[in-house]
Amino acid sequence: MSFHSIDGYLLDGHPAKAEAIADALAERSAAPAAAPFYRALEVVGAKAADESLIALRLVLAGKIADDDAIRRLREILGRVRSGDPAARAEYVREMDAR
């Protein structure tokens, strides 16, 4: 898995959300599915819900950003932030799984 600053924000809170969004906008993917997320991030910036960053991250990993996938990652991220050592590896597997 290639880490992005969005991963750092989602997993650890570092960098800050505004910086993670600025990085995402500065290094845009050419994937057509990512374009609407970039447009939204340009408009709302750091006010964007974490779910929008999760969805963009899924798209960048070549995944479908449907409700189930977003909810699954949200739950995993909650466990990461609660200190579950297995959850970080689970996040990586979710981003790597083809």
Short mmCIF file of N, CA, C and O in Angstrom, two decimals, residues 2-52:
data_model
loop_
_atom_site.label_atom_id
_atom_site.label_comp_id
_atom_site.label_asym_id
_atom_site.label_seq_id
_atom_site.Cartn_x
_atom_site.Cartn_y
_atom_site.Cartn_z
N SER A 2 0.58 2.15 -0.86
CA SER A 2 1.27 3.43 -0.91
C SER A 2 0.52 4.41 0.00
O SER A 2 -0.65 4.68 -0.20
N PHE A 3 1.20 4.91 1.03
CA PHE A 3 0.54 5.80 1.98
C PHE A 3 0.41 7.20 1.41
O PHE A 3 1.26 7.68 0.69
N HIS A 4 -0.67 7.83 1.76
CA HIS A 4 -0.99 9.19 1.37
C HIS A 4 -1.18 9.98 2.66
O HIS A 4 -1.48 9.41 3.70
N SER A 5 -1.04 11.29 2.60
CA SER A 5 -1.24 12.07 3.83
C SER A 5 -2.66 11.93 4.36
O SER A 5 -2.89 12.09 5.56
N ILE A 6 -3.60 11.57 3.49
CA ILE A 6 -4.96 11.30 3.96
C ILE A 6 -4.93 10.13 4.95
O ILE A 6 -5.61 10.15 5.97
N ASP A 7 -4.12 9.11 4.66
CA ASP A 7 -4.00 7.98 5.58
C ASP A 7 -3.47 8.45 6.94
O ASP A 7 -3.98 8.04 7.98
N GLY A 8 -2.46 9.29 6.91
CA GLY A 8 -1.91 9.81 8.16
C GLY A 8 -2.96 10.54 8.97
O GLY A 8 -3.08 10.34 10.19
N TYR A 9 -3.73 11.38 8.30
CA TYR A 9 -4.80 12.09 9.00
C TYR A 9 -5.83 11.11 9.56
O TYR A 9 -6.20 11.19 10.74
N LEU A 10 -6.29 10.19 8.74
CA LEU A 10 -7.33 9.27 9.17
C LEU A 10 -6.87 8.33 10.28
O LEU A 10 -7.61 8.05 11.22
N LEU A 11 -5.63 7.86 10.19
CA LEU A 11 -5.12 6.89 11.15
C LEU A 11 -4.62 7.54 12.45
O LEU A 11 -4.85 7.00 13.53
N ASP A 12 -3.94 8.67 12.33
CA ASP A 12 -3.24 9.23 13.48
C ASP A 12 -3.56 10.69 13.78
O ASP A 12 -3.10 11.23 14.78
N GLY A 13 -4.26 11.35 12.86
CA GLY A 13 -4.53 12.77 13.05
C GLY A 13 -3.37 13.66 12.64
O GLY A 13 -3.38 14.86 12.90
N HIS A 14 -2.37 13.07 12.00
CA HIS A 14 -1.20 13.82 11.52
C HIS A 14 -0.92 13.45 10.09
O HIS A 14 -0.79 12.26 9.82
N PRO A 15 -0.87 14.34 9.18
CA PRO A 15 -0.97 15.79 9.37
C PRO A 15 -2.39 16.20 9.72
O PRO A 15 -3.31 15.37 9.70
N ALA A 16 -2.56 17.47 9.96
CA ALA A 16 -3.90 18.01 10.22
C ALA A 16 -4.76 17.84 8.98
O ALA A 16 -4.24 17.69 7.86
N LYS A 17 -6.07 17.87 9.17
CA LYS A 17 -6.99 17.66 8.05
C LYS A 17 -6.73 18.65 6.92
O LYS A 17 -6.68 18.27 5.75
N ALA A 18 -6.55 19.92 7.23
CA ALA A 18 -6.34 20.93 6.20
C ALA A 18 -5.10 20.62 5.37
O ALA A 18 -5.09 20.78 4.14
N GLU A 19 -4.05 20.16 6.02
CA GLU A 19 -2.81 19.82 5.30
C GLU A 19 -3.01 18.57 4.44
O GLU A 19 -2.53 18.52 3.30
N ALA A 20 -3.70 17.58 4.95
CA ALA A 20 -3.98 16.36 4.18
C ALA A 20 -4.79 16.70 2.94
O ALA A 20 -4.52 16.18 1.85
N ILE A 21 -5.76 17.59 3.09
CA ILE A 21 -6.57 18.01 1.94
C ILE A 21 -5.72 18.79 0.95
O ILE A 21 -5.81 18.56 -0.26
N ALA A 22 -4.90 19.70 1.44
CA ALA A 22 -4.02 20.46 0.54
C ALA A 22 -3.09 19.53 -0.22
O ALA A 22 -2.88 19.72 -1.44
N ASP A 23 -2.56 18.51 0.44
CA ASP A 23 -1.70 17.53 -0.24
C ASP A 23 -2.47 16.78 -1.31
O ASP A 23 -1.97 16.57 -2.43
N ALA A 24 -3.70 16.37 -0.98
CA ALA A 24 -4.52 15.64 -1.95
C ALA A 24 -4.81 16.50 -3.17
O ALA A 24 -4.75 16.02 -4.31
N LEU A 25 -5.09 17.77 -2.95
CA LEU A 25 -5.38 18.67 -4.06
C LEU A 25 -4.13 18.98 -4.88
O LEU A 25 -4.22 19.20 -6.09
N ALA A 26 -2.98 18.99 -4.24
CA ALA A 26 -1.73 19.28 -4.94
C ALA A 26 -1.24 18.10 -5.77
O ALA A 26 -0.55 18.28 -6.77
N GLU A 27 -1.61 16.88 -5.35
CA GLU A 27 -1.14 15.67 -6.03
C GLU A 27 -2.34 14.86 -6.49
O GLU A 27 -2.55 13.72 -6.07
N ARG A 28 -3.13 15.42 -7.37
CA ARG A 28 -4.38 14.79 -7.81
C ARG A 28 -4.15 13.57 -8.68
O ARG A 28 -3.27 13.56 -9.53
N SER A 29 -4.99 12.60 -8.44
CA SER A 29 -5.01 11.42 -9.29
C SER A 29 -5.76 11.77 -10.58
O SER A 29 -6.68 12.60 -10.56
N ALA A 30 -5.40 11.11 -11.64
CA ALA A 30 -6.12 11.30 -12.91
C ALA A 30 -7.37 10.44 -12.99
O ALA A 30 -8.12 10.52 -13.97
N ALA A 31 -7.61 9.63 -11.97
CA ALA A 31 -8.78 8.75 -11.98
C ALA A 31 -10.06 9.58 -12.06
O ALA A 31 -10.28 10.46 -11.22
N PRO A 32 -10.90 9.32 -13.06
CA PRO A 32 -12.14 10.10 -13.20
C PRO A 32 -13.04 10.05 -11.97
O PRO A 32 -13.69 11.03 -11.64
N ALA A 33 -13.03 8.93 -11.26
CA ALA A 33 -13.88 8.80 -10.07
C ALA A 33 -13.45 9.73 -8.94
O ALA A 33 -14.23 10.02 -8.04
N ALA A 34 -12.20 10.20 -8.97
CA ALA A 34 -11.71 11.09 -7.92
C ALA A 34 -12.11 12.55 -8.16
O ALA A 34 -12.15 13.33 -7.20
N ALA A 35 -12.40 12.91 -9.38
CA ALA A 35 -12.67 14.31 -9.73
C ALA A 35 -13.75 14.97 -8.88
O ALA A 35 -13.55 16.09 -8.39
N PRO A 36 -14.90 14.33 -8.65
CA PRO A 36 -15.93 15.00 -7.83
C PRO A 36 -15.47 15.25 -6.39
O PRO A 36 -15.84 16.26 -5.79
N PHE A 37 -14.64 14.37 -5.86
CA PHE A 37 -14.14 14.56 -4.51
C PHE A 37 -13.19 15.75 -4.45
O PHE A 37 -13.24 16.54 -3.51
N TYR A 38 -12.33 15.87 -5.46
CA TYR A 38 -11.43 17.02 -5.50
C TYR A 38 -12.21 18.33 -5.60
O TYR A 38 -11.89 19.30 -4.91
N ARG A 39 -13.24 18.35 -6.43
CA ARG A 39 -14.04 19.57 -6.56
C ARG A 39 -14.69 19.93 -5.23
O ARG A 39 -14.69 21.09 -4.83
N ALA A 40 -15.22 18.94 -4.54
CA ALA A 40 -15.85 19.19 -3.24
C ALA A 40 -14.82 19.68 -2.22
O ALA A 40 -15.10 20.62 -1.46
N LEU A 41 -13.65 19.08 -2.20
CA LEU A 41 -12.63 19.50 -1.25
C LEU A 41 -12.17 20.92 -1.52
O LEU A 41 -11.84 21.66 -0.59
N GLU A 42 -12.13 21.32 -2.79
CA GLU A 42 -11.78 22.70 -3.13
C GLU A 42 -12.79 23.68 -2.52
O GLU A 42 -12.42 24.75 -2.06
N VAL A 43 -14.05 23.29 -2.52
CA VAL A 43 -15.11 24.17 -2.04
C VAL A 43 -15.19 24.20 -0.51
O VAL A 43 -15.25 25.28 0.09
N VAL A 44 -15.19 23.04 0.13
CA VAL A 44 -15.43 23.00 1.57
C VAL A 44 -14.16 22.91 2.40
O VAL A 44 -14.19 23.17 3.61
N GLY A 45 -13.05 22.51 1.81
CA GLY A 45 -11.79 22.44 2.54
C GLY A 45 -11.86 21.57 3.78
O GLY A 45 -12.46 20.48 3.76
N ALA A 46 -11.32 22.07 4.89
CA ALA A 46 -11.23 21.29 6.12
C ALA A 46 -12.59 21.05 6.78
O ALA A 46 -12.68 20.27 7.71
N LYS A 47 -13.63 21.67 6.26
CA LYS A 47 -14.97 21.40 6.78
C LYS A 47 -15.54 20.10 6.23
O LYS A 47 -16.59 19.64 6.67
N ALA A 48 -14.83 19.50 5.29
CA ALA A 48 -15.29 18.23 4.70
C ALA A 48 -15.39 17.16 5.78
O ALA A 48 -14.54 17.07 6.67
N ALA A 49 -16.42 16.36 5.68
CA ALA A 49 -16.58 15.25 6.61
C ALA A 49 -15.48 14.21 6.37
O ALA A 49 -15.02 14.03 5.24
N ASP A 50 -15.07 13.54 7.43
CA ASP A 50 -14.06 12.49 7.30
C ASP A 50 -14.51 11.42 6.31
O ASP A 50 -13.69 10.83 5.61
N GLU A 51 -15.81 11.19 6.22
CA GLU A 51 -16.32 10.20 5.27
C GLU A 51 -15.95 10.56 3.84
O GLU A 51 -15.73 9.68 3.02
N SER A 52 -15.88 11.85 3.53
CA SER A 52 -15.48 12.24 2.17
C SER A 52 -14.02 11.90 1.92
O SER A 52 -13.65 11.50 0.81
#
